[in-house]
mmCIF file of C-alpha atoms and ligand atoms in Angstrom:
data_model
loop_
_atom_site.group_PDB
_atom_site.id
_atom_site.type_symbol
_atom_site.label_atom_id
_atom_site.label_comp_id
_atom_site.label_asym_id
_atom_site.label_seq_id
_atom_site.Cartn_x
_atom_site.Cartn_y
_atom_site.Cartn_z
ATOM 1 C CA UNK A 729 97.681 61.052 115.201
ATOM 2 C CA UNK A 730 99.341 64.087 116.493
ATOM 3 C CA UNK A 731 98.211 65.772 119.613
ATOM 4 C CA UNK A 732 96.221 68.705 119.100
ATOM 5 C CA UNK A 733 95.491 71.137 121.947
ATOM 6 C CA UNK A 734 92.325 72.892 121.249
ATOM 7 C CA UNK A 735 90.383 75.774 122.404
ATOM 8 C CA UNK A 736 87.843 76.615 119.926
ATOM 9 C CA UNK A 737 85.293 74.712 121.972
ATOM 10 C CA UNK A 738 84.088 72.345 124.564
ATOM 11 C CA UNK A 739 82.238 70.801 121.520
ATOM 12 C CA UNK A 740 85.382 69.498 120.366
ATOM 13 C CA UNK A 741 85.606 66.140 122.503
ATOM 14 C CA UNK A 742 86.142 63.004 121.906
ATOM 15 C CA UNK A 743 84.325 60.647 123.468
ATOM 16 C CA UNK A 744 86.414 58.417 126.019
ATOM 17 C CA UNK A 745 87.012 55.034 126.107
ATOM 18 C CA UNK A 746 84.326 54.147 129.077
ATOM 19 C CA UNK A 747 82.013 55.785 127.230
ATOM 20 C CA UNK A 748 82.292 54.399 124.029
ATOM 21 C CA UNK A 749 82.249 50.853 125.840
ATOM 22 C CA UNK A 750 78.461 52.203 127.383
ATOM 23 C CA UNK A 751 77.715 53.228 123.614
ATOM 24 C CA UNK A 752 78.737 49.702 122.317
ATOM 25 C CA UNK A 753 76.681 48.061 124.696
ATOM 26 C CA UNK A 754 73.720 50.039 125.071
ATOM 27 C CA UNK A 755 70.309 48.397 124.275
ATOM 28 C CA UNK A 756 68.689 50.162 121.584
ATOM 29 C CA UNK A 757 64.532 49.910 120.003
ATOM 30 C CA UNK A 758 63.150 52.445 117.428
ATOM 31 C CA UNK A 759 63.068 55.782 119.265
ATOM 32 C CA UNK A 760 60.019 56.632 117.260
ATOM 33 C CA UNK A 761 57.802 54.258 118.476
ATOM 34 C CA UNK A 762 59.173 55.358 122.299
ATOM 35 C CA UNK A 763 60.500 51.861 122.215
ATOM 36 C CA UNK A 764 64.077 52.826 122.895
ATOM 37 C CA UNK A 765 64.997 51.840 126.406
ATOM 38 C CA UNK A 766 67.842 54.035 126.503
ATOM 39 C CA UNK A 767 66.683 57.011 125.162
ATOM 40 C CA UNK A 768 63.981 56.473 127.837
ATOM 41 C CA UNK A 769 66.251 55.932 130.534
ATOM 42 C CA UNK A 770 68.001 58.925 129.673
ATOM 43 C CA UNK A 771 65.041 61.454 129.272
ATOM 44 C CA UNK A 772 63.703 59.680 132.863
ATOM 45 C CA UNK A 773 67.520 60.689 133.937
ATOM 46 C CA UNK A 774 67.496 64.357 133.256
ATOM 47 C CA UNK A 775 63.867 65.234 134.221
ATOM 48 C CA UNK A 776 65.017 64.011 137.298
ATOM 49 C CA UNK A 777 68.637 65.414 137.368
ATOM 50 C CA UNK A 778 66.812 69.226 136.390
ATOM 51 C CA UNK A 779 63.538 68.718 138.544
ATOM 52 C CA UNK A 780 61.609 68.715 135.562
ATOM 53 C CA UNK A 781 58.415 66.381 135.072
ATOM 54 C CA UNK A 782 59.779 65.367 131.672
ATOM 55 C CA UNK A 783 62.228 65.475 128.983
ATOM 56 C CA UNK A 784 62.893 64.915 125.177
ATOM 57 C CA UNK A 785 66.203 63.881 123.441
ATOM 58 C CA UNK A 786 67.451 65.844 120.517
ATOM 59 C CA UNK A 787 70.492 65.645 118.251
ATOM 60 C CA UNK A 788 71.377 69.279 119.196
ATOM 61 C CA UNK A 789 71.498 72.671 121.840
ATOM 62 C CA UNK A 790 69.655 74.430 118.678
ATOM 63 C CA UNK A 791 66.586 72.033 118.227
ATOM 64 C CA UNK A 792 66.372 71.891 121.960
ATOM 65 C CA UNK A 793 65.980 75.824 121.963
ATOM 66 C CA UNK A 794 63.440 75.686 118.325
ATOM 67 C CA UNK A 795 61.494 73.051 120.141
ATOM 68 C CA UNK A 796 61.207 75.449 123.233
ATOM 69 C CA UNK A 797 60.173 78.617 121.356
ATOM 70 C CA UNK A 798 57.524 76.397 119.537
ATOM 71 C CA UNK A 799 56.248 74.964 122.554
ATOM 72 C CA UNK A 800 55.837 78.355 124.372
ATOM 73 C CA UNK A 801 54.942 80.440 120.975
ATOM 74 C CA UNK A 802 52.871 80.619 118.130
ATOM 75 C CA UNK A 803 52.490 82.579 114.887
ATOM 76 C CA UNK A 804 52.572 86.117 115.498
ATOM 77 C CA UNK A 805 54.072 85.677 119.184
ATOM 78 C CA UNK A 806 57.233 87.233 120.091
ATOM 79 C CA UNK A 807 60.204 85.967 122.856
ATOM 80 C CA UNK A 808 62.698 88.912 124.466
ATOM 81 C CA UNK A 809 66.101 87.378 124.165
ATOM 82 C CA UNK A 810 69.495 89.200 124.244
ATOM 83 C CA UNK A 811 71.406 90.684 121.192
ATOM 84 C CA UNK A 812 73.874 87.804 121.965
ATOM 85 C CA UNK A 813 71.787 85.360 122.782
ATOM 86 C CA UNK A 814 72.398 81.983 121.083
ATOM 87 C CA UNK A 815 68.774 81.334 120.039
ATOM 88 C CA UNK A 816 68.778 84.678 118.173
ATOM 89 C CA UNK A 817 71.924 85.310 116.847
ATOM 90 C CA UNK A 818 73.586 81.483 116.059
ATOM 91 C CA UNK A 819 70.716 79.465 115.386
ATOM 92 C CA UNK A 820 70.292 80.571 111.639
ATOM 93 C CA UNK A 821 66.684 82.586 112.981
ATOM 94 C CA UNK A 822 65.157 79.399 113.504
ATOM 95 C CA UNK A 823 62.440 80.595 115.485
ATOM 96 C CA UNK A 824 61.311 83.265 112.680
ATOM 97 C CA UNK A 825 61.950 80.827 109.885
ATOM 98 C CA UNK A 826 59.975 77.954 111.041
ATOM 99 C CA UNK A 827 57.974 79.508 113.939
ATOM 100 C CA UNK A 828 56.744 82.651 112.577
ATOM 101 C CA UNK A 829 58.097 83.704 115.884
ATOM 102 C CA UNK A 830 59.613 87.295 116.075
ATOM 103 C CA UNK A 831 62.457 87.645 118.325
ATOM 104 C CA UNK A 832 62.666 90.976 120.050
ATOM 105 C CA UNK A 833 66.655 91.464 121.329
ATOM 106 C CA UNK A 834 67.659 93.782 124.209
ATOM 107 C CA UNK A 835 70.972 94.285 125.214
ATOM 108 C CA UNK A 836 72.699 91.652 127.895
ATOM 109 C CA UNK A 837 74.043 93.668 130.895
ATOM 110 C CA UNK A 838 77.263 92.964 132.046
ATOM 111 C CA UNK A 839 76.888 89.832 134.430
ATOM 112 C CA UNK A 840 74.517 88.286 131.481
ATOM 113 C CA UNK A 841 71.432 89.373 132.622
ATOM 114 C CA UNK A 842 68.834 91.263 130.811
ATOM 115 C CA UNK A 843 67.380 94.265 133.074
ATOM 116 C CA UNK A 844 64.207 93.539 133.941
ATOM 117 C CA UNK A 845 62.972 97.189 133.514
ATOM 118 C CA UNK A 846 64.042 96.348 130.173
ATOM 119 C CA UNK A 847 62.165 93.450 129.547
ATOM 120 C CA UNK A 848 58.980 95.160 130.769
ATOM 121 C CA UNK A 849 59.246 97.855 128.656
ATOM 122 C CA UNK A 850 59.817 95.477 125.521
ATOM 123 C CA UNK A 851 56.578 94.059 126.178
ATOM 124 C CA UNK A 852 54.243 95.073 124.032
ATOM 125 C CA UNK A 853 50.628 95.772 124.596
ATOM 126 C CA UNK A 854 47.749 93.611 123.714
ATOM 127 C CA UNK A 855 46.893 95.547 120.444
ATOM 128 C CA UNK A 856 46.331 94.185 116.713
ATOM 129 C CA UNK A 857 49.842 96.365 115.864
ATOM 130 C CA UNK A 858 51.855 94.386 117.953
ATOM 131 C CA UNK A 859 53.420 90.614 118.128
ATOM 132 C CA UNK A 860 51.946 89.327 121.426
ATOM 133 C CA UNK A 861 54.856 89.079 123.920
ATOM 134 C CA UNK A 862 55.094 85.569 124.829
ATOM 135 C CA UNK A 863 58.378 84.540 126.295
ATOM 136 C CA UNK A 864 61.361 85.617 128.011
ATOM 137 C CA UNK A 865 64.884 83.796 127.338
ATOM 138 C CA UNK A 866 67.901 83.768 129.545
ATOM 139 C CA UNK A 867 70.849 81.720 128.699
ATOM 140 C CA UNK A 868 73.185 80.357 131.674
ATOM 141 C CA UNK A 869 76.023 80.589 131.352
ATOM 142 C CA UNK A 870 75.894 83.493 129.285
ATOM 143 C CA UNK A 871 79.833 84.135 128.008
ATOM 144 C CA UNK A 872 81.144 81.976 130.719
ATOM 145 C CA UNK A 873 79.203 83.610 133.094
ATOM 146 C CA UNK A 874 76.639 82.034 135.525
ATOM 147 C CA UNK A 875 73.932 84.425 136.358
ATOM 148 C CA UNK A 876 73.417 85.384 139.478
ATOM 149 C CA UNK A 877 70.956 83.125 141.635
ATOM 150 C CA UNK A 878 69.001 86.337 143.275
ATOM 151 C CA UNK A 879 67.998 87.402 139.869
ATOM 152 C CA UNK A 880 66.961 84.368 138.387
ATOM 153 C CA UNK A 881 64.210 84.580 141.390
ATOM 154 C CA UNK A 882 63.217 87.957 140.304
ATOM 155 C CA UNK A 883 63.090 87.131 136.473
ATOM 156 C CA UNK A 884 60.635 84.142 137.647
ATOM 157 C CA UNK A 885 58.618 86.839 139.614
ATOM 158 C CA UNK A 886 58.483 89.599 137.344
ATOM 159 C CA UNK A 887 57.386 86.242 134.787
ATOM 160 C CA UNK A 888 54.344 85.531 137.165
ATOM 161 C CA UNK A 889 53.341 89.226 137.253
ATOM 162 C CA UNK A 890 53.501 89.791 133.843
ATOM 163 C CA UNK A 891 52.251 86.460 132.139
ATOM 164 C CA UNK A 892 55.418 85.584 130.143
ATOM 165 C CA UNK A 893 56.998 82.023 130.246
ATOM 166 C CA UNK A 894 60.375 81.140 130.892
ATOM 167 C CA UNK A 895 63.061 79.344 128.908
ATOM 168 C CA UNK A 896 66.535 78.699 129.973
ATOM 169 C CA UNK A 897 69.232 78.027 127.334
ATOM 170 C CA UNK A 898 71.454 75.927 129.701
ATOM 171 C CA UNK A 899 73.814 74.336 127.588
ATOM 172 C CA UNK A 900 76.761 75.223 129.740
ATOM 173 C CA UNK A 901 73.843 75.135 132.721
ATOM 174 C CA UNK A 902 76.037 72.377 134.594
ATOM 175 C CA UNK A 903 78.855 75.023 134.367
ATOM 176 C CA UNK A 904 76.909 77.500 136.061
ATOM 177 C CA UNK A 905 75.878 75.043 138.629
ATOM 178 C CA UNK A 906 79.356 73.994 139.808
ATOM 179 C CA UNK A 907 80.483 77.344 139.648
ATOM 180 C CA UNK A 908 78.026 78.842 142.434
ATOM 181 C CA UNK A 909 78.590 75.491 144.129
ATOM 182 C CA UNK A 910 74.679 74.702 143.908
ATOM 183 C CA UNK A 911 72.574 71.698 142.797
ATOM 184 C CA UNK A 912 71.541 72.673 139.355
ATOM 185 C CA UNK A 913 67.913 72.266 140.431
ATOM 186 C CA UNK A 914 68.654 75.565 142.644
ATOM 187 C CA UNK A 915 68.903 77.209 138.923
ATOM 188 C CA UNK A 916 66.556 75.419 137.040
ATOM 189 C CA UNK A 917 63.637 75.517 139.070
ATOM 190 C CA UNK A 918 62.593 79.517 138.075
ATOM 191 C CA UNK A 919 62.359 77.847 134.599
ATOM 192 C CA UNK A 920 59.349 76.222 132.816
ATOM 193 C CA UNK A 921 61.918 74.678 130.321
ATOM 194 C CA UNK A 922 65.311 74.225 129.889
ATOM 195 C CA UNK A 923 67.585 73.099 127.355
ATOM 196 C CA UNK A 924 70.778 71.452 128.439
ATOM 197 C CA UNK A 925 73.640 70.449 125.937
ATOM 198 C CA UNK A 926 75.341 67.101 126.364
ATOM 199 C CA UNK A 927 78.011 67.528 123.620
ATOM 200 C CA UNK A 928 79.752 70.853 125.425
ATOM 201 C CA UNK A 929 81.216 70.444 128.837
ATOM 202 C CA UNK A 930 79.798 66.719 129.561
ATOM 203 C CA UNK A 931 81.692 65.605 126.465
ATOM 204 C CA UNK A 932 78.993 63.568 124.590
ATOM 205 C CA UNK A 933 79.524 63.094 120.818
ATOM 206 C CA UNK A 934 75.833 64.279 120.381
ATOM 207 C CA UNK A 935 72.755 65.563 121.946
ATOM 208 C CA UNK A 936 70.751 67.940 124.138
ATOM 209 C CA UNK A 937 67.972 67.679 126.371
ATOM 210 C CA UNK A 938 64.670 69.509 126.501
ATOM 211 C CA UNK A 939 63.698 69.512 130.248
ATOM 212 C CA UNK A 940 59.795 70.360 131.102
ATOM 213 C CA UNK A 941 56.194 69.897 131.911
ATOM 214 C CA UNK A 942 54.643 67.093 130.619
ATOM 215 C CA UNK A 943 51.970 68.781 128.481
ATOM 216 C CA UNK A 944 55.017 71.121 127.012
ATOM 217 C CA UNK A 945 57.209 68.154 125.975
ATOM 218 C CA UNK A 946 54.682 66.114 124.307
ATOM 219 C CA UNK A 947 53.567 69.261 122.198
ATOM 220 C CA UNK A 948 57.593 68.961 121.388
ATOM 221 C CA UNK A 949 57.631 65.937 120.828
ATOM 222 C CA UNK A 950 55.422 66.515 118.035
ATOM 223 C CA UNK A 951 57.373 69.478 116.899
ATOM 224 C CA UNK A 952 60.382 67.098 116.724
ATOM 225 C CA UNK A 953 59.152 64.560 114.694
ATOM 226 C CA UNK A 954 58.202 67.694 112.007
ATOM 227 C CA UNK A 955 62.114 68.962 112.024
ATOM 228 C CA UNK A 956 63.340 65.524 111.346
ATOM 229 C CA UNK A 957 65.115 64.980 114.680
ATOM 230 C CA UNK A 958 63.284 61.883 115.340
ATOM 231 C CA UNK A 959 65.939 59.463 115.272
ATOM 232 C CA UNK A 960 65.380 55.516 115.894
ATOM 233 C CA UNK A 961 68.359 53.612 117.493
ATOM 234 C CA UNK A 962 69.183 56.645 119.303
ATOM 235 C CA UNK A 963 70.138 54.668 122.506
ATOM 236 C CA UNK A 964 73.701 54.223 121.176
ATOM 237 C CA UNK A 965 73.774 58.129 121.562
ATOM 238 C CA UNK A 966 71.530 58.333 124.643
ATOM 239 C CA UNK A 967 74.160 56.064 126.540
ATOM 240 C CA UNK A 968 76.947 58.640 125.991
ATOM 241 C CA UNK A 969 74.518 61.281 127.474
ATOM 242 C CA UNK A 970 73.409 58.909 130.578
ATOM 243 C CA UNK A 971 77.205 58.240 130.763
ATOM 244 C CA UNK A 972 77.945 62.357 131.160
ATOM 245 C CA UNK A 973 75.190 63.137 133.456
ATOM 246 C CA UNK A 974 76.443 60.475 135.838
ATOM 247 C CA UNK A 975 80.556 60.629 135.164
ATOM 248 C CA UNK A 976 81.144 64.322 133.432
ATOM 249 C CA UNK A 977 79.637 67.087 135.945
ATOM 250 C CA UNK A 978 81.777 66.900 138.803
ATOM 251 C CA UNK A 979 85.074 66.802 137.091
ATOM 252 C CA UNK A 980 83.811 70.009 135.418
ATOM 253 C CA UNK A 981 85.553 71.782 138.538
ATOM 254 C CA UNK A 982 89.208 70.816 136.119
ATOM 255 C CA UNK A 983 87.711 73.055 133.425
ATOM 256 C CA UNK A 984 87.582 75.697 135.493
ATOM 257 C CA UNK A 985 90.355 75.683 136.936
ATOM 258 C CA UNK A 986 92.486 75.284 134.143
ATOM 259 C CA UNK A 987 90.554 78.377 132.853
ATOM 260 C CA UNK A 988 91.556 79.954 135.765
ATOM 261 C CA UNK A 989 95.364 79.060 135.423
ATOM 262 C CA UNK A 990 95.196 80.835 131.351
ATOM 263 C CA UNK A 991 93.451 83.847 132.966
ATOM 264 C CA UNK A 992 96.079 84.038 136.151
ATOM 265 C CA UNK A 993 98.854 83.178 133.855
ATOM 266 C CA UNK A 994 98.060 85.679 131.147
ATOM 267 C CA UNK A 995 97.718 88.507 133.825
ATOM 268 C CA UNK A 996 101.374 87.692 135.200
ATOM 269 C CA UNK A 997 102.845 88.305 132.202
ATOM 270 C CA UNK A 998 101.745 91.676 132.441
ATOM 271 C CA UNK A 999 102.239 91.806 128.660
ATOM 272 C CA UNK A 1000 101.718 95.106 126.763
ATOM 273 C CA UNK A 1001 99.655 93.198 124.048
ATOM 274 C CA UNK A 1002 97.595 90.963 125.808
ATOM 275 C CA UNK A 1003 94.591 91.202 128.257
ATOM 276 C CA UNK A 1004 92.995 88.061 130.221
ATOM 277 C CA UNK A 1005 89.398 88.075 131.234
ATOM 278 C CA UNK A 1006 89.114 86.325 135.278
ATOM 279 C CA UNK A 1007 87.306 83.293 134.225
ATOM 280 C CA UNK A 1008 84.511 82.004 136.104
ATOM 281 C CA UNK A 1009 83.457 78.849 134.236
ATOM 282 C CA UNK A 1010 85.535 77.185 131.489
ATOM 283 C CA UNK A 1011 86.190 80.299 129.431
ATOM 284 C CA UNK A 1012 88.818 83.204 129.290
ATOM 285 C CA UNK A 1013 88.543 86.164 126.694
ATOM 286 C CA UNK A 1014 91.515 87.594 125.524
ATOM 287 C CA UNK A 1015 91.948 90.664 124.134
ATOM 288 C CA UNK A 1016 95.146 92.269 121.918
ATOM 289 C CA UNK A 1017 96.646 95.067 121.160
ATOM 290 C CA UNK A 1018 98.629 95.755 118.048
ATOM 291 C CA UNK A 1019 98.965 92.455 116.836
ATOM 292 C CA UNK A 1020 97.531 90.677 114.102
ATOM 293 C CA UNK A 1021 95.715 88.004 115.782
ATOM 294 C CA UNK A 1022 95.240 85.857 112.640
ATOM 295 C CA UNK A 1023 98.920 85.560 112.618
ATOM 296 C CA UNK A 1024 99.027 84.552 116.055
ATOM 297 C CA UNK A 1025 96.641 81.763 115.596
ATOM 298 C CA UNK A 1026 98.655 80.449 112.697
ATOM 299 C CA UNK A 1027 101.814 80.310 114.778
ATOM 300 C CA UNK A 1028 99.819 78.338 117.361
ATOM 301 C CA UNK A 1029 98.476 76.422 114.403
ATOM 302 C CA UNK A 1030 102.190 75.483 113.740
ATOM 303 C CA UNK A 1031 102.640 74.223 117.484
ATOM 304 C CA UNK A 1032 99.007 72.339 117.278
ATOM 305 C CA UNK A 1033 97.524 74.814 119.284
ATOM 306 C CA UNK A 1034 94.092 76.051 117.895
ATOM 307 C CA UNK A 1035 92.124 78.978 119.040
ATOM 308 C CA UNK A 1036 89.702 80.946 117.142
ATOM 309 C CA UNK A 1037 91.190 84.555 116.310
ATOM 310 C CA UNK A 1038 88.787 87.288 116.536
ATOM 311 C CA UNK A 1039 88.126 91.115 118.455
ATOM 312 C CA UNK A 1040 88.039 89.045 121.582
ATOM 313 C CA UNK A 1041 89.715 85.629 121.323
ATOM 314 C CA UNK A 1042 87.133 83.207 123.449
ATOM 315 C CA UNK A 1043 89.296 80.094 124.674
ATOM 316 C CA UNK A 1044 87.643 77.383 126.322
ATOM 317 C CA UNK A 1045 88.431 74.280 128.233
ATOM 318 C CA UNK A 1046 87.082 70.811 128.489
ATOM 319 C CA UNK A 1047 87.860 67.440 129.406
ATOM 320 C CA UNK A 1048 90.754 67.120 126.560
ATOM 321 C CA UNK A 1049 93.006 68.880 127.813
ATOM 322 C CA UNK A 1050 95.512 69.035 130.353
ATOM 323 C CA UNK A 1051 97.497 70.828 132.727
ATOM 324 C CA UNK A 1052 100.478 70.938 130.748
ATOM 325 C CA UNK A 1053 98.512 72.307 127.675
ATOM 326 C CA UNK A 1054 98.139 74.759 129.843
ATOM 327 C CA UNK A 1055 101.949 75.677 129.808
ATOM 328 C CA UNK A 1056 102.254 74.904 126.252
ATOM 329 C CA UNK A 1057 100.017 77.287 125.489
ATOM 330 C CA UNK A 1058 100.807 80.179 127.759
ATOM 331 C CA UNK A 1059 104.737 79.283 126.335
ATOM 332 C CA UNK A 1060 103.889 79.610 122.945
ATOM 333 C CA UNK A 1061 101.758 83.021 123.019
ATOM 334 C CA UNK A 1062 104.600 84.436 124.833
ATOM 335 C CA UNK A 1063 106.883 82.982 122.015
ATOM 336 C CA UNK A 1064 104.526 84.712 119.430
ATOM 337 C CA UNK A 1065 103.569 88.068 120.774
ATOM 338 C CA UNK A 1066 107.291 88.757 120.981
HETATM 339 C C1 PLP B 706 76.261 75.440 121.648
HETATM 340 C C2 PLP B 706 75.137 76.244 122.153
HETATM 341 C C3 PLP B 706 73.829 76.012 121.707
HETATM 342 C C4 PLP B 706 73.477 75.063 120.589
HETATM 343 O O1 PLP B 706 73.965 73.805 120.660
HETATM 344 P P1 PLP B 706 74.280 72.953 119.339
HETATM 345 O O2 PLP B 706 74.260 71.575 119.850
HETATM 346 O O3 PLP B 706 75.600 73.424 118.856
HETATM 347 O O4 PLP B 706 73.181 73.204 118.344
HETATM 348 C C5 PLP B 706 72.831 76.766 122.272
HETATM 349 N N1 PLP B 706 73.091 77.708 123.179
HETATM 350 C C6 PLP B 706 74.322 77.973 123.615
HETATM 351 C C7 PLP B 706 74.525 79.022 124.640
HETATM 352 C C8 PLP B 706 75.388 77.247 123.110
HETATM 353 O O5 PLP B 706 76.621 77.520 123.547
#
C-alpha cells in the first residue's frame, strides 16, 4: 500500500503492531453483564488516570458527550455550550433529538473560553417561560487550544455559586495536559464529568471514556444500554484503550512538535498566500489568500498528501506521521502555491 501522509485528523490512525498484539490477546466476557474483564480494567484505569470515582466505555467522543448531557439534564433543561462547540454543532443535535435538551450557544472567546459574564447572563431564571439552565460545557482543547488552568478554577466557582454542573469535552484533554506540562488531574478535577477520546491523539481504533461520580455513571450506564452502545466482547477494543493510556500520552509531546515545525516552517516562507497559526497542541490553521484551496488539496492529493480544504485549512498531527512528512509537506505547498 502506498504511503499516505495525512492531516485531516488524529482519528485517522492505525493501530500499531504492540497494540494489536494486546487486542489479540486480551481476555474478553459479555460487557453487558459487566463480565468483561477488560473493559473493567480499563474503566478502573481511567477513573483513576482522571481522578474520577468511575467510568463507562463507549464506542465514541459523541455518546460519551449524549451520555453526559443526559446524566446532568432532563426534558426541558438547557446546557450553555459554545457556537463551536462539538456537542452542539457536530454531534447531529443529539442532545435535543434524544434528550429534549435545548442547547443554548454563546460565542467562544479567543483562548476557547466562554466569558463567564456571559454564561451568567445566559442563565435563565426559574420561570415556567424558560428551559431551566442546567449545565455548563467547556471543551479542552478547544481548536488546539488548552484553556487556561486559572479559568477553569473560576468556571468551577462561578458553577458552585450558581448551581450549574460541569462537563468537560476532553477528547484532545491529554493534549491539553502535556501542553501546560500538568497531570491531567490538575484539569479535570473542576469537572463533575469528563469525556475523553481514545481514538484521537492516543491512537485507539475505537472508543471514549465517560469519567465521573458513581451515581452519574450508573444513570449512564443505563442511558447507554438505550442508544445501543452496549457492546459485549468489547475487551478486544478496551485493550487498545488500556494500551494508549499507558503507551500513547507521553509521546504526544512528537505531535506537537511536529505541529510546531508546519507552523515555524510556514511562517519562514514568508509567503504572500499563506498564513500559519503558532500551534500549541497538535494543530496548525492555515489560512490563504488568492488561491483556490480545493486545487491545492488535489495537488497534495497527487503527492499522497491529504488535508481538508476549507476558509481555514485545520492540519493535525498524530502518531503516523513523521518528521520527514513534515518536509514533504512544507515542499509540496511551496511547489503548489507557486
Ligand atoms: C472528535 C471529537 C468528539 C467526538 O468524538 P467521536 O468519537 O468522533 O464521536 C467530541 N468532541 C471533540 C472536541 C472532538 O474533537
Amino acid at each position: 500500500m502506498e504511503r499516505i501522509i495525512d492531516f485531516r485528523s488524529d482519528t485517522v490512525t492505525q493501530p500499531t503492531n504492540h497494540m494489536r498484539s494486546a487486542m489479540a490477546i486480551a481476555v474478553v466476557g459479555d460487557d453487558v453483564y459487566g463480565e468483561d474483564p477488560t473493559v473493567n480494567e480499563l474503566e478502573v484505569l481511567a477513573a483513576r488516570v482522571s481522578g474520577k470515582e468511575s467510568s463507562i466505555f463507549v464506542p465514541s467522543g459523541t455518546q460519551s458527550n449524549l451520555l453526559a448531557l443526559l446524566v446532568h439534564c432532563e426534558r426541558g433543561d438547557e446546557y450553555i455550550v459554545g457556537q463551536q462547540g462539538h456537542t452542539y454543532k457536530y454531534e447531529g443535535g443529539g442532545a435535543a433529538v434524544l434528550g429534549s435538551i435545548q442547547p443554548q450557544p454563546l460565542d467562544y472567546e479567543h483562548d476557547g473560553t466562554l466569558k463567564l459574564e456571559n454564561v451568567a447572563a445566559a442563565i435563565k431564571p426559574d420561570d415556567p417561560h424558560f428551559a431551566r439552565t442546567k449545565l455548563l460545557c467547556l471543551e479542552n482543547t478547544q481548536a488546539g487550544q488548552p484553556l487556561p488552568i486559572d479559568y477553569l478554577k473560576n468556571a468551577r466557582d462561578f458553577c458552585n455559586n450558581t448551581g450549574l454542573s460541569l462537563h468537560l469535552d476532553g477528547a484532545r484533554l491529554f493534549n491539553a495536559s502535556i501542553a501546560l506540562n500538568s497531570d491531567v488531574r490538575t484539569i479535570t478535577q473542576y469537572f463533575d464529568t469528563v469525556s475523553i477520546c481514545l481514538s484521537k491523539g492516543l491512537g485507539a481504533p475505537v472508543g471514549s471514556v465517560l469519567c465521573g461520580p458513581q451515581d452519574l455513571i450508573r444513570k449512564a450506564r443505563r442511558w447507554r444500554k438505550m442508544l445501543g452502545g452496549g457492546m459485549r466482547q468489547a475487551g478486544i477494543l478496551a485493550a487498545a484503550g488500556i494500551y494508549a493510556l499507558k503507551n500513547h500520552i507521553d509521546r504526544l509531546r512528537e505531535d506537537h512538535a511536529r505541529a510546531t515545525a508546519i507552523s515555524e516552517r510556514i511562517q519562514a516562507l514568508n509567503h504572500p498566500k499563506v498564513i500559519a497559526s503558532k500551534a500549541q497542541t497538535n494543530m496548525v490553521f492555515l489560512s490563504f489568500k488568492e488561491v483556490d484551496v480545493s486545487e491545492i488539496a488535489n495537488q497534495l492529493k497527487d503527492k499522497n498528501i491529504l488535508i481538508t480544504p476549507g476558509k481555514s485549512v485545520r492540519l493535525v498531527t498524530h502518531l503516523d506521521l513523521r518528521d520527514a512528512d513534515i518536509d514533504a509537506f512544507v515542499t509540496e505547498l511551496t511547489a503548489a502555491l507557486s
